[in-house]
Short mmCIF file of C-alpha atoms in Angstrom, two decimals:
data_model
loop_
_atom_site.label_atom_id
_atom_site.label_comp_id
_atom_site.label_asym_id
_atom_site.label_seq_id
_atom_site.Cartn_x
_atom_site.Cartn_y
_atom_site.Cartn_z
CA MET A 1 134.30 101.75 110.91
CA LYS A 2 132.02 102.90 108.07
CA SER A 3 128.41 103.99 109.44
CA ILE A 4 125.31 102.68 107.73
CA ASN A 5 123.40 105.02 105.95
CA PHE A 6 120.16 104.45 107.36
CA TYR A 7 118.03 106.57 104.56
CA SER A 8 119.80 104.67 101.83
CA PRO A 9 117.83 102.98 98.86
CA LYS A 10 118.88 99.49 100.16
CA ILE A 11 117.31 100.22 104.06
CA LEU A 12 114.14 101.27 102.04
CA LEU A 13 114.08 98.14 99.97
CA PHE A 14 114.68 96.00 103.30
CA LEU A 15 111.53 98.42 104.43
CA LEU A 16 109.73 97.18 101.26
CA ILE A 17 110.02 93.47 102.06
CA LEU A 18 109.25 93.52 105.53
CA VAL A 19 105.99 95.04 104.07
CA PHE A 20 105.39 92.27 101.73
CA ILE A 21 106.48 89.64 103.98
CA ASP A 22 103.49 90.95 106.38
CA TYR A 23 101.30 90.82 103.35
CA ILE A 24 101.79 87.28 103.14
CA ILE A 25 101.30 86.77 106.75
CA GLY A 26 97.61 88.08 106.02
CA MET A 27 97.01 86.26 103.02
CA LEU A 28 98.25 83.10 104.62
CA MET A 29 96.45 83.41 108.21
CA ILE A 30 93.12 85.19 107.64
CA ASP A 31 90.07 83.69 106.40
CA LEU A 32 87.88 85.88 103.48
CA MET A 33 85.65 88.38 105.18
CA GLU A 34 81.99 89.10 104.42
CA VAL A 35 80.46 90.60 102.75
CA ASP A 36 82.20 91.65 99.72
CA THR A 37 85.37 89.81 99.62
CA MET A 38 83.85 86.61 100.44
CA GLN A 39 81.11 87.42 97.91
CA TYR A 40 83.38 88.28 94.97
CA GLY A 41 85.40 84.81 95.92
CA SER A 42 81.88 82.77 95.55
CA ILE A 43 81.02 84.46 92.44
CA ALA A 44 84.83 83.44 90.94
CA TRP A 45 83.92 79.73 92.40
CA GLU A 46 80.67 79.65 90.59
CA MET A 47 82.20 81.09 87.17
CA LEU A 48 84.70 78.55 87.79
CA ASP A 49 82.08 75.97 88.54
CA SER A 50 79.70 76.77 85.46
CA GLY A 51 82.23 77.56 83.06
CA ASN A 52 80.52 80.41 81.78
CA PHE A 53 83.25 83.13 81.63
CA LEU A 54 81.41 86.16 79.88
CA GLN A 55 78.02 86.35 81.71
CA VAL A 56 78.85 86.88 85.43
CA GLN A 57 76.20 85.03 87.77
CA HIS A 58 75.54 85.13 91.64
CA ARG A 59 73.73 82.45 93.36
CA HIS A 60 72.57 81.20 89.34
CA LEU A 61 71.01 84.92 89.33
CA ASP A 62 72.47 87.23 86.87
CA TYR A 63 74.77 89.86 88.42
CA LEU A 64 75.57 93.52 87.44
CA ASP A 65 77.21 95.07 90.01
CA LYS A 66 80.98 94.81 88.92
CA PRO A 67 82.92 94.16 85.92
CA PRO A 68 84.38 90.74 85.56
CA LEU A 69 88.19 91.19 85.53
CA LEU A 70 88.66 89.82 89.30
CA PHE A 71 86.77 87.20 88.79
CA TRP A 72 88.22 86.19 85.57
CA LEU A 73 91.55 86.33 87.60
CA SER A 74 90.44 84.52 90.46
CA SER A 75 88.98 81.60 88.84
CA LEU A 76 92.16 81.24 86.68
CA SER A 77 93.83 81.22 90.22
CA PHE A 78 91.77 78.52 90.95
CA SER A 79 92.37 76.38 88.74
CA ILE A 80 96.07 77.04 88.47
CA PHE A 81 96.64 77.06 92.50
CA GLY A 82 93.60 75.09 94.02
CA PHE A 83 90.75 76.65 95.63
CA SER A 84 91.89 78.77 98.65
CA PRO A 85 91.62 82.06 100.59
CA PHE A 86 95.44 82.23 99.23
CA SER A 87 94.25 81.61 95.62
CA PHE A 88 91.87 83.96 95.58
CA ARG A 89 93.90 86.68 96.94
CA ILE A 90 96.94 86.19 94.37
CA PRO A 91 95.96 88.46 91.28
CA SER A 92 95.38 91.00 93.60
CA PHE A 93 98.96 90.78 95.21
CA PHE A 94 100.47 90.36 91.81
CA PHE A 95 98.72 93.84 90.78
CA THR A 96 99.71 95.46 94.13
CA VAL A 97 103.55 94.40 93.10
CA LEU A 98 102.70 95.59 89.73
CA GLY A 99 101.08 99.05 91.40
CA ALA A 100 104.45 99.49 93.90
CA PHE A 101 106.64 99.07 91.12
CA SER A 102 105.15 101.15 88.82
CA THR A 103 104.97 103.82 91.37
CA TYR A 104 108.71 103.12 91.82
CA LYS A 105 109.39 103.68 88.26
CA LEU A 106 107.14 106.39 87.59
CA ALA A 107 108.63 109.09 90.35
CA LYS A 108 112.16 107.76 89.24
CA LEU A 109 111.16 109.05 85.90
CA TYR A 110 109.85 112.23 87.45
CA TYR A 111 112.58 112.87 90.15
CA ASN A 112 115.23 109.86 91.37
CA LYS A 113 115.57 106.68 92.34
CA GLU A 114 115.33 107.33 95.89
CA THR A 115 112.32 109.11 95.75
CA GLY A 116 110.82 106.46 93.43
CA ILE A 117 111.31 103.66 96.15
CA LEU A 118 110.25 105.86 99.13
CA ALA A 119 106.84 106.64 96.93
CA ALA A 120 106.49 102.62 96.69
CA VAL A 121 107.42 102.40 100.53
CA ILE A 122 104.48 104.73 101.31
CA LEU A 123 102.03 103.13 99.18
CA THR A 124 102.56 99.93 100.50
CA SER A 125 103.16 100.85 103.85
CA SER A 126 99.84 102.71 103.98
CA GLN A 127 96.87 100.97 105.97
CA ALA A 128 94.83 100.94 103.16
CA TRP A 129 97.28 98.57 100.93
CA PHE A 130 97.65 96.12 104.13
CA LEU A 131 93.78 95.95 104.37
CA MET A 132 93.22 95.21 100.53
CA ASN A 133 95.80 92.16 100.54
CA HIS A 134 94.07 90.00 102.80
CA ASP A 135 90.42 91.45 102.28
CA PRO A 136 90.78 92.54 98.25
CA ARG A 137 88.16 93.88 96.63
CA THR A 138 88.61 95.58 92.87
CA ASP A 139 90.66 98.17 94.32
CA ASN A 140 93.66 96.76 94.27
CA ILE A 141 93.89 95.56 90.69
CA LEU A 142 92.30 98.88 89.80
CA ALA A 143 94.87 100.68 91.47
CA GLY A 144 97.67 98.55 90.06
CA ALA A 145 96.76 98.85 86.58
CA VAL A 146 95.87 102.14 86.45
CA ILE A 147 99.45 103.53 87.73
CA PHE A 148 101.15 100.96 85.42
CA GLY A 149 99.24 102.39 82.29
CA VAL A 150 99.86 105.73 83.33
CA TRP A 151 103.67 105.11 83.91
CA GLN A 152 103.68 103.35 80.32
CA VAL A 153 101.69 106.18 78.47
CA VAL A 154 104.14 108.75 80.16
CA LEU A 155 107.15 106.63 78.72
CA TYR A 156 105.17 106.69 75.27
CA LEU A 157 104.57 110.30 75.33
CA ARG A 158 108.84 110.84 76.06
CA TYR A 159 109.95 108.22 73.72
CA ASN A 160 107.51 107.52 71.65
CA LYS A 161 107.82 103.52 71.31
CA PRO A 162 104.69 101.65 70.50
CA LEU A 163 105.14 98.71 73.22
CA ASN A 164 104.81 101.91 75.91
CA PHE A 165 101.49 103.06 73.94
CA PHE A 166 100.04 98.91 73.81
CA LEU A 167 101.20 98.69 77.31
CA GLY A 168 99.76 101.85 78.67
CA PHE A 169 96.51 101.51 77.21
CA LEU A 170 96.60 97.78 78.05
CA GLY A 171 96.88 98.91 81.64
CA ILE A 172 93.98 100.97 81.21
CA ALA A 173 91.81 98.42 79.64
CA LEU A 174 92.43 96.04 82.11
CA ALA A 175 91.47 99.04 85.01
CA MET A 176 88.29 99.57 82.88
CA LEU A 177 87.43 96.11 83.01
CA GLU A 178 87.93 95.86 86.62
CA LYS A 179 85.83 98.59 87.63
CA GLY A 180 84.52 100.21 84.95
CA PRO A 181 85.13 103.94 83.26
CA ILE A 182 86.57 104.96 86.44
CA GLY A 183 89.41 103.18 84.79
CA LEU A 184 90.13 105.71 82.21
CA MET A 185 89.11 108.55 83.79
CA VAL A 186 91.87 108.60 86.17
CA PRO A 187 94.35 108.17 83.78
CA VAL A 188 92.93 111.28 81.57
CA LEU A 189 92.77 113.29 84.66
CA ALA A 190 96.53 112.60 85.51
CA ILE A 191 97.81 113.25 82.01
CA GLY A 192 95.24 115.55 80.55
CA SER A 193 96.55 117.93 83.58
CA GLU A 194 100.03 117.56 82.99
CA LEU A 195 99.70 118.38 79.17
CA LEU A 196 97.17 121.39 80.27
CA TYR A 197 100.00 122.72 82.55
CA LYS A 198 102.88 122.44 80.26
CA ARG A 199 101.10 123.33 77.44
CA ASP A 200 102.02 120.33 75.40
CA TRP A 201 98.87 120.97 72.95
CA LYS A 202 100.99 118.91 70.52
CA ASN A 203 100.58 115.50 72.57
CA LEU A 204 97.25 116.85 73.89
CA PHE A 205 95.90 116.75 70.66
CA LYS A 206 97.90 113.40 69.16
CA TRP A 207 95.46 111.25 66.62
CA GLN A 208 96.91 108.12 67.94
CA TRP A 209 94.72 108.90 70.90
CA ILE A 210 91.70 107.76 68.35
CA GLY A 211 93.58 104.55 68.48
CA ALA A 212 94.25 104.09 71.61
CA ALA A 213 90.20 104.12 72.13
CA ALA A 214 89.59 101.80 69.49
CA PHE A 215 92.72 99.44 71.07
CA ILE A 216 90.74 100.10 74.19
CA LEU A 217 87.53 98.99 72.70
CA VAL A 218 88.54 96.17 71.17
CA LEU A 219 89.91 94.91 74.70
CA LEU A 220 86.47 95.37 76.25
CA SER A 221 84.48 93.80 73.68
CA PRO A 222 84.34 90.11 75.35
CA MET A 223 83.03 92.10 78.48
CA ILE A 224 80.85 93.90 76.48
CA TRP A 225 79.69 91.25 74.10
CA GLY A 226 78.48 89.22 77.51
CA LEU A 227 76.90 92.33 79.03
CA PHE A 228 74.80 92.54 76.00
CA LYS A 229 74.18 89.18 75.47
CA GLN A 230 72.87 88.98 79.73
CA PHE A 231 71.04 92.18 79.81
CA GLY A 232 70.77 94.06 76.36
CA TRP A 233 71.73 97.72 75.96
CA GLU A 234 70.70 98.02 79.41
CA GLY A 235 73.95 96.43 80.67
CA VAL A 236 75.82 97.93 78.36
CA LYS A 237 74.47 101.50 79.56
CA PHE A 238 74.92 100.42 83.18
CA TYR A 239 78.33 99.71 82.78
CA PHE A 240 79.36 102.83 81.04
CA TRP A 241 77.10 105.13 82.67
CA THR A 242 74.90 104.25 85.43
CA GLN A 243 77.33 102.24 87.64
CA SER A 244 80.08 105.50 87.86
CA PHE A 245 78.67 108.60 86.19
CA GLY A 246 75.10 107.69 87.43
CA ARG A 247 76.24 107.91 91.47
CA ILE A 248 77.23 111.30 90.64
CA THR A 249 73.74 112.52 88.61
CA GLY A 250 71.79 110.43 91.23
CA GLU A 251 70.61 107.85 88.42
CA SER A 252 72.01 105.14 90.54
CA VAL A 253 69.85 103.39 93.04
CA TRP A 254 73.04 103.33 95.27
CA LYS A 255 72.81 106.21 97.98
CA ASP A 256 73.48 106.83 101.31
CA SER A 257 73.81 109.44 103.77
CA SER A 258 77.37 110.30 103.62
CA GLY A 259 78.31 114.17 103.04
CA TYR A 260 81.02 115.70 100.92
CA LEU A 261 83.89 115.52 103.32
CA PHE A 262 83.42 111.62 103.79
CA PHE A 263 86.38 110.96 102.16
CA VAL A 264 88.25 113.63 103.59
CA HIS A 265 88.36 111.44 107.51
CA THR A 266 88.25 108.23 105.44
CA PHE A 267 91.68 109.37 104.11
CA LEU A 268 93.29 110.34 107.38
CA TRP A 269 93.19 106.62 108.75
CA THR A 270 93.10 104.50 105.33
CA PHE A 271 97.00 106.64 104.35
CA LEU A 272 98.23 106.18 107.70
CA PRO A 273 100.94 106.83 108.85
CA TRP A 274 101.59 109.29 106.29
CA MET A 275 98.32 111.05 105.93
CA ILE A 276 100.02 114.68 107.23
CA LEU A 277 103.11 114.17 105.41
CA ALA A 278 101.01 113.50 102.25
CA LEU A 279 99.07 117.43 103.08
CA TYR A 280 102.64 118.67 103.66
CA GLY A 281 103.33 117.19 99.89
CA ILE A 282 100.04 118.54 98.59
CA GLY A 283 101.38 122.14 99.79
CA ILE A 284 104.86 121.52 98.67
CA LYS A 285 103.06 120.79 95.08
CA PHE A 286 100.68 123.88 95.19
CA SER A 287 103.43 126.31 96.19
CA GLU A 288 105.62 125.25 93.02
CA ILE A 289 103.13 125.65 90.66
CA PHE A 290 102.43 128.85 92.14
CA LYS A 291 105.64 129.91 92.16
CA SER A 292 106.53 128.85 88.37
CA GLY A 293 103.95 130.97 87.07
CA LYS A 294 103.49 130.06 83.43
CA THR A 295 106.23 128.05 83.39
CA GLY A 296 104.99 124.51 83.97
CA LYS A 297 107.97 123.25 84.89
CA TYR A 298 107.46 121.00 87.71
CA GLU A 299 105.64 117.89 87.48
CA ILE A 300 101.81 117.85 88.65
CA LEU A 301 100.24 114.66 87.44
CA SER A 302 100.68 112.79 90.62
CA LEU A 303 98.83 116.00 92.37
CA ALA A 304 95.59 116.10 89.57
CA GLY A 305 96.07 111.80 89.94
CA PHE A 306 94.80 112.13 93.02
CA LEU A 307 92.93 115.26 93.69
CA LEU A 308 90.74 115.61 90.86
CA PRO A 309 89.17 112.21 91.58
CA PHE A 310 88.95 112.72 95.01
CA ILE A 311 86.74 115.60 94.31
CA ALA A 312 84.85 114.13 91.49
CA LEU A 313 84.07 111.19 94.17
CA SER A 314 83.29 113.56 96.61
CA PHE A 315 80.04 114.52 94.92
CA SER A 316 78.52 110.93 94.29
CA HIS A 317 75.80 110.14 96.16
CA PHE A 318 76.95 106.80 97.41
CA LYS A 319 80.41 106.33 99.07
CA LEU A 320 82.64 103.42 100.65
CA PRO A 321 86.18 104.06 101.94
CA HIS A 322 87.97 101.70 99.32
CA TYR A 323 86.61 104.30 96.24
CA ILE A 324 89.35 106.44 96.47
CA PHE A 325 92.22 103.87 96.89
CA VAL A 326 92.76 104.16 93.26
CA GLY A 327 94.68 107.62 93.89
CA PHE A 328 96.89 106.39 96.19
CA PRO A 329 99.85 105.67 94.15
CA PHE A 330 100.04 109.14 93.11
CA ILE A 331 99.56 110.65 96.45
CA ALA A 332 102.44 108.29 97.51
CA ILE A 333 104.67 110.30 94.97
CA VAL A 334 103.51 113.39 96.01
CA THR A 335 104.19 112.25 99.65
CA ALA A 336 107.62 110.94 98.64
CA HIS A 337 108.73 114.08 96.83
CA GLY A 338 107.69 116.47 99.79
CA ILE A 339 109.72 114.15 102.49
CA GLN A 340 112.81 114.90 100.01
CA LYS A 341 111.57 118.76 100.15
CA VAL A 342 112.01 118.58 103.91
CA LEU A 343 114.83 116.22 103.73
CA SER A 344 116.82 119.15 101.59
CA ASN A 345 115.82 122.09 103.41
CA GLU A 346 118.33 123.48 105.86
CA LYS A 347 115.60 124.64 108.30
CA GLU A 348 115.41 122.07 111.16
CA SER A 349 112.69 123.48 112.35
CA GLU A 350 110.49 121.97 109.76
CA LYS A 351 112.27 118.81 110.18
CA LYS A 352 111.69 118.51 113.83
CA ILE A 353 107.59 119.21 113.69
CA LEU A 354 107.25 116.84 111.08
CA PHE A 355 109.40 114.03 113.71
CA PHE A 356 107.33 115.17 115.94
CA ILE A 357 103.70 114.35 114.32
CA GLN A 358 105.09 111.00 113.00
CA LEU A 359 106.32 110.40 116.46
CA PHE A 360 102.98 111.23 118.02
CA ILE A 361 101.31 109.08 115.05
CA ASN A 362 103.03 106.05 116.04
CA LEU A 363 102.79 106.07 119.90
CA VAL A 364 98.92 106.04 119.09
CA LEU A 365 99.35 103.30 116.94
CA TRP A 366 101.20 101.56 119.54
CA VAL A 367 98.88 102.20 122.30
CA GLY A 368 95.77 101.26 119.89
CA ILE A 369 97.45 97.70 119.13
CA ALA A 370 98.82 97.39 122.81
CA PHE A 371 94.89 98.02 124.10
CA ILE A 372 93.62 95.05 121.01
CA CYS A 373 96.45 92.84 122.32
CA ILE A 374 95.76 93.10 126.16
CA LYS A 375 92.01 94.23 126.19
CA VAL A 376 89.70 93.38 122.96
CA PHE A 377 91.58 89.55 122.74
CA PRO A 378 94.54 88.92 124.88
CA LEU A 379 97.54 88.07 123.08
CA ASN A 380 99.26 84.78 124.77
CA ASN A 381 101.71 83.48 122.35
CA LEU A 382 105.23 84.43 123.50
CA LEU A 383 106.85 84.51 120.02
CA ILE A 384 104.42 86.77 118.55
CA ILE A 385 104.81 89.19 121.75
CA PHE A 386 108.67 88.61 121.12
CA ILE A 387 108.51 89.77 117.74
CA ALA A 388 106.42 92.95 118.68
CA VAL A 389 108.50 94.06 121.24
CA ILE A 390 111.85 93.88 119.18
CA LEU A 391 109.85 95.79 116.24
CA LEU A 392 108.57 98.51 119.28
CA ILE A 393 112.32 98.61 120.32
CA LEU A 394 113.35 99.41 116.72
CA SER A 395 111.02 102.14 116.15
CA MET A 396 111.86 103.56 119.29
CA TYR A 397 115.68 103.16 118.73
CA PHE A 398 115.32 105.00 115.56
CA SER A 399 112.72 107.74 117.03
CA LEU A 400 115.23 108.54 119.57
CA ARG A 401 118.43 108.93 117.62
CA SER A 402 120.05 112.33 117.58
CA THR A 403 122.78 111.82 115.01
CA SER A 404 120.04 112.89 112.09
CA LEU A 405 116.61 113.75 111.05
CA LYS A 406 117.01 112.27 107.45
CA PHE A 407 115.64 108.71 108.76
CA ASP A 408 113.88 109.61 112.31
CA ILE A 409 110.48 110.60 110.08
CA LEU A 410 110.38 107.40 107.74
CA ILE A 411 111.73 104.33 109.59
CA PRO A 412 110.01 104.65 112.83
CA SER A 413 106.81 105.09 111.07
CA THR A 414 107.68 102.05 108.47
CA LEU A 415 108.26 99.67 111.40
CA THR A 416 105.38 101.04 113.68
CA ILE A 417 102.86 99.91 110.64
CA ILE A 418 104.45 96.96 110.09
CA ALA A 419 104.23 95.98 113.30
CA VAL A 420 100.61 97.27 113.88
CA ASN A 421 99.65 94.82 110.78
CA PHE A 422 101.83 92.05 111.85
CA LEU A 423 99.73 91.78 114.94
CA LEU A 424 96.55 92.56 113.03
CA ASN A 425 96.69 89.64 110.69
CA ILE A 426 98.40 87.16 112.99
CA HIS A 427 96.36 87.75 116.04
CA PHE A 428 93.14 90.22 115.77
CA TYR A 429 91.91 89.33 112.41
CA PRO A 430 91.89 85.55 113.13
CA GLU A 431 90.44 85.93 116.62
CA LEU A 432 87.64 88.41 114.85
CA LEU A 433 86.87 85.51 112.27
CA THR A 434 85.95 82.77 114.59
CA TYR A 435 82.56 85.09 114.80
CA GLN A 436 81.82 84.44 111.08
CA SER A 437 79.68 82.00 111.33
CA GLY A 438 79.34 80.33 107.88
CA THR A 439 82.81 79.76 107.47
CA TYR A 440 82.90 77.91 110.91
CA ILE A 441 79.88 75.62 109.89
CA ALA A 442 81.17 74.71 106.13
CA ARG A 443 84.21 73.85 108.13
CA TYR A 444 82.08 71.90 110.54
CA ALA A 445 80.39 70.15 107.56
CA SER A 446 83.49 69.52 105.73
CA GLU A 447 84.76 67.83 109.30
CA ASN A 448 81.85 65.86 110.30
CA GLN A 449 81.46 64.70 106.23
CA ILE A 450 77.53 66.16 105.66
CA PRO A 451 76.79 66.29 102.00
CA ALA A 452 76.46 70.08 100.85
CA GLU A 453 73.60 69.07 99.13
CA LYS A 454 71.49 68.31 101.92
CA MET A 455 72.34 71.79 103.44
CA TYR A 456 69.55 74.40 103.47
CA ILE A 457 69.29 78.01 105.17
CA TYR A 458 66.54 79.32 106.50
CA GLU A 459 67.23 82.92 106.81
CA LYS A 460 69.46 85.44 104.35
CA SER A 461 72.14 83.40 102.23
CA SER A 462 75.70 83.29 103.66
CA HIS A 463 78.27 83.64 101.10
CA SER A 464 81.12 82.43 103.31
CA LEU A 465 78.88 79.13 103.72
CA ASP A 466 78.81 78.68 99.75
CA PHE A 467 82.26 79.49 99.29
CA TYR A 468 83.90 77.41 101.85
CA LEU A 469 81.58 74.43 101.09
CA LYS A 470 82.22 75.50 97.21
CA SER A 471 77.97 74.89 96.64
CA ILE A 472 75.33 77.44 96.61
CA VAL A 473 73.11 76.68 99.44
CA PRO A 474 69.56 77.11 99.01
CA ILE A 475 67.05 79.03 100.94
CA VAL A 476 64.32 77.63 102.41
CA GLU A 477 61.61 80.84 102.90
CA ASP A 478 59.03 78.95 105.30
CA GLN A 479 57.63 75.75 106.85
CA GLU A 480 56.31 74.18 103.75
CA ASP A 481 59.58 74.60 102.03
CA ILE A 482 61.11 72.99 104.90
CA GLN A 483 58.78 69.87 104.48
CA GLN A 484 58.52 69.41 100.97
CA VAL A 485 62.95 69.49 101.46
CA LEU A 486 62.47 66.89 104.15
CA ASN A 487 60.27 64.97 102.35
CA ASP A 488 62.39 64.81 99.17
CA GLN A 489 65.73 64.46 100.78
CA GLY A 490 64.71 62.03 103.96
CA SER A 491 67.35 64.27 106.16
CA ILE A 492 68.25 67.49 105.97
CA TRP A 493 70.69 70.16 107.48
CA ILE A 494 69.53 72.91 107.97
CA VAL A 495 71.31 76.81 109.05
CA THR A 496 69.54 79.20 111.09
CA ASN A 497 69.01 81.95 113.63
CA ASN A 498 67.18 82.25 116.55
CA LYS A 499 63.70 82.69 114.87
CA GLY A 500 64.00 79.75 112.54
CA LYS A 501 65.38 77.46 115.80
CA LYS A 502 61.86 78.59 117.16
CA LEU A 503 60.08 77.55 114.29
CA ILE A 504 61.64 74.33 113.75
CA ASP A 505 60.99 73.09 117.97
CA GLU A 506 57.20 74.10 117.07
CA LEU A 507 57.34 71.64 114.28
CA TYR A 508 59.49 68.77 115.27
CA ASP A 509 59.71 67.16 118.33
CA SER A 510 63.16 65.87 118.44
CA PRO A 511 65.88 67.27 116.26
CA LEU A 512 68.67 64.87 115.96
CA THR A 513 71.91 67.07 116.02
CA ILE A 514 71.86 70.80 117.09
CA GLU A 515 75.12 72.81 116.65
CA GLU A 516 75.57 76.17 117.75
CA PHE A 517 77.98 79.15 116.41
CA LYS A 518 79.10 82.80 117.33
CA ASP A 519 77.64 85.05 114.74
CA PHE A 520 78.39 88.84 114.41
CA HIS A 521 78.65 91.21 111.34
CA ILE A 522 82.63 91.39 111.80
CA THR A 523 82.94 94.27 109.64
CA LEU A 524 80.81 96.36 111.46
CA LEU A 525 82.90 96.49 114.98
CA SER A 526 80.89 98.26 117.90
CA SER A 527 82.31 99.12 121.02
CA ARG A 528 80.22 97.04 122.89
CA PHE A 529 81.80 93.98 120.87
CA LEU A 530 85.23 95.40 121.17
CA ASN A 531 84.79 95.28 124.85
CA PRO A 532 84.60 91.93 126.22
CA GLU A 533 82.31 92.35 129.26
CA THR A 534 79.79 93.39 126.79
CA ARG A 535 80.49 91.20 123.97
CA SER A 536 77.91 88.67 124.59
CA SER A 537 75.21 91.47 124.50
CA VAL A 538 75.59 91.95 120.52
CA VAL A 539 76.83 88.51 119.40
CA ARG A 540 74.27 86.78 118.29
CA THR A 541 74.24 82.39 117.83
CA ARG A 542 73.62 80.62 114.72
CA TYR A 543 72.34 77.03 114.32
CA LEU A 544 73.13 73.97 112.10
CA ILE A 545 69.97 71.45 112.69
CA ARG A 546 70.02 68.24 111.26
CA LEU A 547 66.60 67.05 110.95
CA ASP A 548 64.87 63.43 109.69
CA SER A 549 61.84 62.55 107.81
CA PRO A 550 59.36 60.85 110.25
CA GLU A 551 59.19 57.59 107.30
#
């Protein structure tokens, strides 16, 4: 009987399919999360509702923080597929697929088909990519557009075909429409470093790059015109300089206390379970470069595409974990190449070291998800438990096989991260989101046919309330505001916290209805929240109160 090659491209493709099934579960099962994702969803809905696509607004106010592509695509998705969290996630999912395919094609172009599929599996099974597909911000689209653009430009440099030229710079323009100049700088750093390393002066100084810049400006022109009409030249300057480079020079108002090593420890959890293999791959790349001397025979585009933006972003005065995700397609290629080098090496000791490192990471992940499902939010669904146990058995089976170390490094880690995110998507996040009060207040209002125009907030605005009500809920700031809208409307519903409830209790004898909802800032998890015994001490209460005018 012919044995199965568990490291064949078909097996890798099967793992890739399982990863995408996990994505879709998360896209279907999980509500949008406060703050950023929910805010972007409400902006996209507001754009579609107003029909104003060139000037971005948030709660009827001018919005300058992000370029418009995410809002354009999400509005289009709402108009085609209907209004839902799943519809909002579709554009990001599309660019995830495009990014995985482009990563595969670029790695295949430089190496071989197996390395290409391996790079796609590593990229899509990194923890960051699981997070970005249920909690999409701007980075799925940015990373997908960047790696697509780089792949097409590399094809153009090899084969000089005009179609690759236009597709490549279309990808770069889309990346810039998604997150500004970083969409151009990453391809420039990656491709420019490759040309410099290989001393390819002819391609480095091609006159066609001037045409490429003009083509990009044409594609950016609707956004630039909208910025100018909305904010004048200050808006254009903000887009091209302040929002990106201003964070490094200190001109941007966004600042935090993160140090230069912030992205180092960020990478260690966002690129789970591949971070150690990635570091090993980087070491192999540097070894190749130093050994090659001045020949320029090795591919360094992937190394430069990850490391140079990583270093530059580390000097930013304001950092968030997802800023480095644009480089993950490149580090996936570096990691895949490193794994292939290990597997072709005759030194079994090297393979065993990496195998035990991956086994340790897998065990930590399994213990962590078990703790969540037993202690944090107890899991009682037998079908979900059964699926998780099957994945655990498969992961351990492939880890303990002694016939070959070739697949022992890859398959158990992929199955483990799939299992972890399956349980997170189908159990942990849905439970966690019961503490996002705005979502549940909006659902209560919808189920009880409370008119959105009669709802107000006495506190700061709630993106989830706006999104799920498909209405911008006005803020009342004091007693005078409350009395004014009450006189105008006759009856109103106020969303508030303990402070607001106390004020209303002092002003009005008997509110007709008071509904209570659990509230916690779910993206700022703490040990006290994760511990069921202390959770109540950090969970707040939000109220939905009905008031009727005495008249």
